[in-house]
Amino acid sequence: MKIICIGRNYTDHISELKNEKPEAPVIFLKPDTSILLKKQPFFIPDFSEEVHYEVEVLVKIKRVGKHIQEKFAHKYYDEVGLGIDFTARDLQQKLKEKGLPWEKAKAFDGAAVVGEKWLTKDSIADINMLNFSLEKNGETVQKGNTALMLWKIDELIAYISQFFTLKIGDIIFTGTPAGVGKVAVNDRLTGFIEEQQIFSIQTK
């Protein structure tokens, strides 16, 4: 399976990092080795002094597809979840300044938190009006709603499938809202969709 991530999909996050608004979705990949193992803490890597959390709604692909039309995209997933795209921000900035790829800053071991709990589309009133949030040590640090996405889930599936064949089990990270910030040792990060807790992890 592969992890397909979307960058710059929320205007407020684009602004906080002083990035340009893209004309099309920004895509990058994480390997399966970047998934944080179940019930394991996140170990802050020693190559970064500024690892940031980025909470994101996830989509799990259930069918193989290529060149999917947007009007059929809803047939390719039944479940949504929540996760964290951990980013070594200081390293990413250095790579960006040199025009180099981001993988070392985004795709390292443990950099992808995939919540154990998935919600079926049938249990959600409107997939494009979904509240989600992240707490750090009991304080809400990120709040988002899928209505604020520049490109909605079905648009992303259609766009991604122009370049990559989507396969069963692939996961799409759909972008993060504003509020990203640095993690420290012994932080507790807890993610919610609406009022449901989807994950809770410790940093080390």
Tab-separated table of C-alpha atoms in Angstrom:
chain	number	residue	atom	x	y	z
A	1	MET	CA	0.000	0.000	0.000
A	2	LYS	CA	1.036	3.603	-0.397
A	3	ILE	CA	0.297	6.798	1.465
A	4	ILE	CA	-0.599	9.743	-0.750
A	5	CYS	CA	-0.473	13.126	0.950
A	6	ILE	CA	-1.930	16.456	-0.106
A	7	GLY	CA	-0.197	19.681	0.826
A	8	ARG	CA	-1.669	23.183	0.957
A	9	ASN	CA	-5.337	22.182	0.893
A	10	TYR	CA	-6.516	24.700	3.521
A	11	THR	CA	-6.104	28.435	2.940
A	12	ASP	CA	-5.414	29.285	6.588
A	13	HIS	CA	-2.547	26.770	6.731
A	14	ILE	CA	-1.085	28.148	3.494
A	15	SER	CA	-1.098	31.594	5.091
A	16	GLU	CA	0.495	30.536	8.388
A	17	LEU	CA	3.467	28.985	6.549
A	18	LYS	CA	3.635	31.902	4.086
A	19	ASN	CA	3.298	29.580	1.098
A	20	GLU	CA	1.754	30.383	-2.273
A	21	LYS	CA	-1.726	29.077	-3.013
A	22	PRO	CA	-1.275	26.241	-5.537
A	23	GLU	CA	-3.131	26.022	-8.848
A	24	ALA	CA	-3.548	22.261	-8.396
A	25	PRO	CA	-3.249	19.859	-5.451
A	26	VAL	CA	0.285	19.403	-4.129
A	27	ILE	CA	1.045	15.677	-3.910
A	28	PHE	CA	3.791	13.838	-2.072
A	29	LEU	CA	4.155	10.239	-0.916
A	30	LYS	CA	5.106	8.426	2.270
A	31	PRO	CA	6.280	4.788	2.321
A	32	ASP	CA	4.519	2.203	4.444
A	33	THR	CA	7.527	2.271	6.798
A	34	SER	CA	6.473	5.789	7.822
A	35	ILE	CA	3.341	4.436	9.572
A	36	LEU	CA	3.647	4.634	13.348
A	37	LEU	CA	3.143	1.131	14.717
A	38	LYS	CA	0.053	0.516	16.833
A	39	LYS	CA	0.361	1.305	20.535
A	40	GLN	CA	3.867	2.690	20.000
A	41	PRO	CA	5.000	6.207	20.992
A	42	PHE	CA	6.320	8.653	18.443
A	43	PHE	CA	10.047	9.079	18.901
A	44	ILE	CA	11.193	12.558	17.903
A	45	PRO	CA	14.059	12.010	15.428
A	46	ASP	CA	17.473	13.304	16.349
A	47	PHE	CA	17.973	14.945	12.942
A	48	SER	CA	15.378	17.648	13.639
A	49	GLU	CA	14.935	20.331	16.278
A	50	GLU	CA	11.453	21.271	15.097
A	51	VAL	CA	9.082	18.416	14.366
A	52	HIS	CA	5.526	19.655	13.796
A	53	TYR	CA	2.194	17.850	14.109
A	54	GLU	CA	-0.320	18.216	11.243
A	55	VAL	CA	-3.717	16.591	11.829
A	56	GLU	CA	-5.508	15.383	8.690
A	57	VAL	CA	-8.639	13.553	7.590
A	58	LEU	CA	-7.737	10.238	5.957
A	59	VAL	CA	-9.461	8.296	3.190
A	60	LYS	CA	-8.980	4.545	2.741
A	61	ILE	CA	-9.262	3.320	-0.854
A	62	LYS	CA	-11.327	0.139	-1.367
A	63	ARG	CA	-11.101	-0.402	-5.152
A	64	VAL	CA	-8.410	-0.344	-7.803
A	65	GLY	CA	-8.807	2.676	-10.056
A	66	LYS	CA	-7.045	4.811	-12.639
A	67	HIS	CA	-8.303	7.989	-14.385
A	68	ILE	CA	-11.342	8.054	-12.098
A	69	GLN	CA	-13.978	10.613	-12.964
A	70	GLU	CA	-14.975	12.850	-10.064
A	71	LYS	CA	-18.625	11.783	-10.324
A	72	PHE	CA	-17.570	8.163	-9.675
A	73	ALA	CA	-14.929	8.886	-7.014
A	74	HIS	CA	-17.317	8.193	-4.123
A	75	LYS	CA	-17.407	4.534	-5.179
A	76	TYR	CA	-13.721	4.116	-4.327
A	77	TYR	CA	-13.912	4.612	-0.556
A	78	ASP	CA	-16.277	3.686	2.277
A	79	GLU	CA	-14.308	4.874	5.302
A	80	VAL	CA	-12.631	8.014	6.586
A	81	GLY	CA	-10.250	8.333	9.490
A	82	LEU	CA	-7.826	10.745	11.106
A	83	GLY	CA	-4.064	10.886	11.385
A	84	ILE	CA	-0.979	13.040	11.781
A	85	ASP	CA	1.527	13.988	9.119
A	86	PHE	CA	4.626	14.599	11.252
A	87	THR	CA	6.988	17.044	9.563
A	88	ALA	CA	10.589	17.932	10.353
A	89	ARG	CA	9.931	21.599	9.615
A	90	ASP	CA	13.514	22.814	9.935
A	91	LEU	CA	14.752	20.126	7.556
A	92	GLN	CA	11.850	20.724	5.164
A	93	GLN	CA	12.673	24.423	5.001
A	94	LYS	CA	16.297	23.707	4.096
A	95	LEU	CA	15.195	21.278	1.394
A	96	LYS	CA	12.658	23.749	-0.019
A	97	GLU	CA	15.254	26.514	-0.155
A	98	LYS	CA	17.464	24.274	-2.311
A	99	GLY	CA	14.557	23.124	-4.482
A	100	LEU	CA	14.963	19.541	-3.256
A	101	PRO	CA	12.266	16.916	-2.504
A	102	TRP	CA	10.711	16.794	0.987
A	103	GLU	CA	10.917	13.067	1.694
A	104	LYS	CA	13.551	13.287	4.424
A	105	ALA	CA	11.320	15.744	6.287
A	106	LYS	CA	7.982	14.026	5.678
A	107	ALA	CA	8.532	10.316	5.051
A	108	PHE	CA	10.833	9.192	7.858
A	109	ASP	CA	9.976	6.201	10.064
A	110	GLY	CA	6.947	6.916	12.243
A	111	ALA	CA	6.017	10.126	10.426
A	112	ALA	CA	2.494	8.942	9.588
A	113	VAL	CA	-0.031	8.369	12.355
A	114	VAL	CA	-3.039	6.400	11.125
A	115	GLY	CA	-5.838	6.325	13.692
A	116	GLU	CA	-7.053	2.845	14.546
A	117	LYS	CA	-10.710	3.880	14.353
A	118	TRP	CA	-12.323	4.377	10.933
A	119	LEU	CA	-15.801	5.818	10.355
A	120	THR	CA	-18.065	4.589	7.596
A	121	LYS	CA	-19.512	7.131	5.182
A	122	ASP	CA	-22.972	5.899	6.163
A	123	SER	CA	-22.363	7.109	9.730
A	124	ILE	CA	-21.459	10.638	8.562
A	125	ALA	CA	-24.163	13.147	7.676
A	126	ASP	CA	-22.025	15.021	5.145
A	127	ILE	CA	-18.464	14.030	4.251
A	128	ASN	CA	-17.859	17.594	3.043
A	129	MET	CA	-18.964	19.152	6.349
A	130	LEU	CA	-16.921	17.126	8.812
A	131	ASN	CA	-15.394	18.666	11.943
A	132	PHE	CA	-12.064	17.358	13.190
A	133	SER	CA	-9.528	18.505	15.761
A	134	LEU	CA	-6.278	17.771	17.560
A	135	GLU	CA	-5.548	18.211	21.248
A	136	LYS	CA	-2.048	18.541	22.684
A	137	ASN	CA	-1.893	17.772	26.385
A	138	GLY	CA	-5.641	18.371	26.693
A	139	GLU	CA	-5.669	21.714	24.846
A	140	THR	CA	-7.149	22.047	21.359
A	141	VAL	CA	-4.407	23.176	18.967
A	142	GLN	CA	-5.978	22.438	15.566
A	143	LYS	CA	-9.590	22.606	14.413
A	144	GLY	CA	-10.777	22.034	10.876
A	145	ASN	CA	-13.776	21.236	8.735
A	146	THR	CA	-13.670	19.458	5.384
A	147	ALA	CA	-15.904	22.210	3.972
A	148	LEU	CA	-12.808	24.428	4.033
A	149	MET	CA	-10.755	22.181	1.760
A	150	LEU	CA	-9.637	23.819	-1.478
A	151	TRP	CA	-10.150	20.432	-3.144
A	152	LYS	CA	-12.744	18.084	-1.695
A	153	ILE	CA	-12.214	14.347	-1.247
A	154	ASP	CA	-13.829	13.271	-4.533
A	155	GLU	CA	-11.863	15.934	-6.431
A	156	LEU	CA	-8.637	14.675	-4.860
A	157	ILE	CA	-9.333	11.064	-5.802
A	158	ALA	CA	-10.029	12.065	-9.402
A	159	TYR	CA	-6.894	14.214	-9.573
A	160	ILE	CA	-4.539	11.740	-7.894
A	161	SER	CA	-5.731	8.894	-10.116
A	162	GLN	CA	-4.546	10.780	-13.197
A	163	PHE	CA	-0.977	10.122	-12.047
A	164	PHE	CA	-1.110	7.076	-9.765
A	165	THR	CA	-3.165	3.897	-9.905
A	166	LEU	CA	-5.103	3.721	-6.648
A	167	LYS	CA	-5.093	0.295	-5.031
A	168	ILE	CA	-7.038	-1.349	-2.220
A	169	GLY	CA	-5.645	-0.233	1.130
A	170	ASP	CA	-4.020	2.957	-0.109
A	171	ILE	CA	-4.523	5.896	2.259
A	172	ILE	CA	-4.938	9.535	1.276
A	173	PHE	CA	-3.940	12.253	3.757
A	174	THR	CA	-6.163	15.145	2.644
A	175	GLY	CA	-4.302	18.148	4.089
A	176	THR	CA	-4.076	20.033	7.378
A	177	PRO	CA	-5.744	23.214	8.658
A	178	ALA	CA	-3.973	26.007	10.519
A	179	GLY	CA	-2.537	25.526	13.983
A	180	VAL	CA	0.409	23.256	13.258
A	181	GLY	CA	3.101	23.379	15.907
A	182	LYS	CA	6.156	21.824	17.491
A	183	VAL	CA	6.032	18.632	19.521
A	184	ALA	CA	8.137	18.020	22.618
A	185	VAL	CA	9.049	14.935	24.606
A	186	ASN	CA	6.112	13.548	26.628
A	187	ASP	CA	3.405	15.394	24.697
A	188	ARG	CA	0.048	13.626	24.427
A	189	LEU	CA	-1.629	14.108	21.031
A	190	THR	CA	-5.293	13.144	20.709
A	191	GLY	CA	-7.354	13.383	17.522
A	192	PHE	CA	-11.113	13.707	17.136
A	193	ILE	CA	-13.668	13.537	14.334
A	194	GLU	CA	-16.684	15.424	15.602
A	195	GLU	CA	-16.797	14.220	19.230
A	196	GLN	CA	-15.294	10.780	18.621
A	197	GLN	CA	-11.729	10.095	19.685
A	198	ILE	CA	-9.867	8.456	16.800
A	199	PHE	CA	-6.335	8.217	18.181
A	200	SER	CA	-4.162	9.156	21.147
A	201	ILE	CA	-0.370	8.900	21.083
A	202	GLN	CA	2.564	9.868	23.269
A	203	THR	CA	5.807	11.460	22.103
A	204	LYS	CA	9.195	10.370	23.354
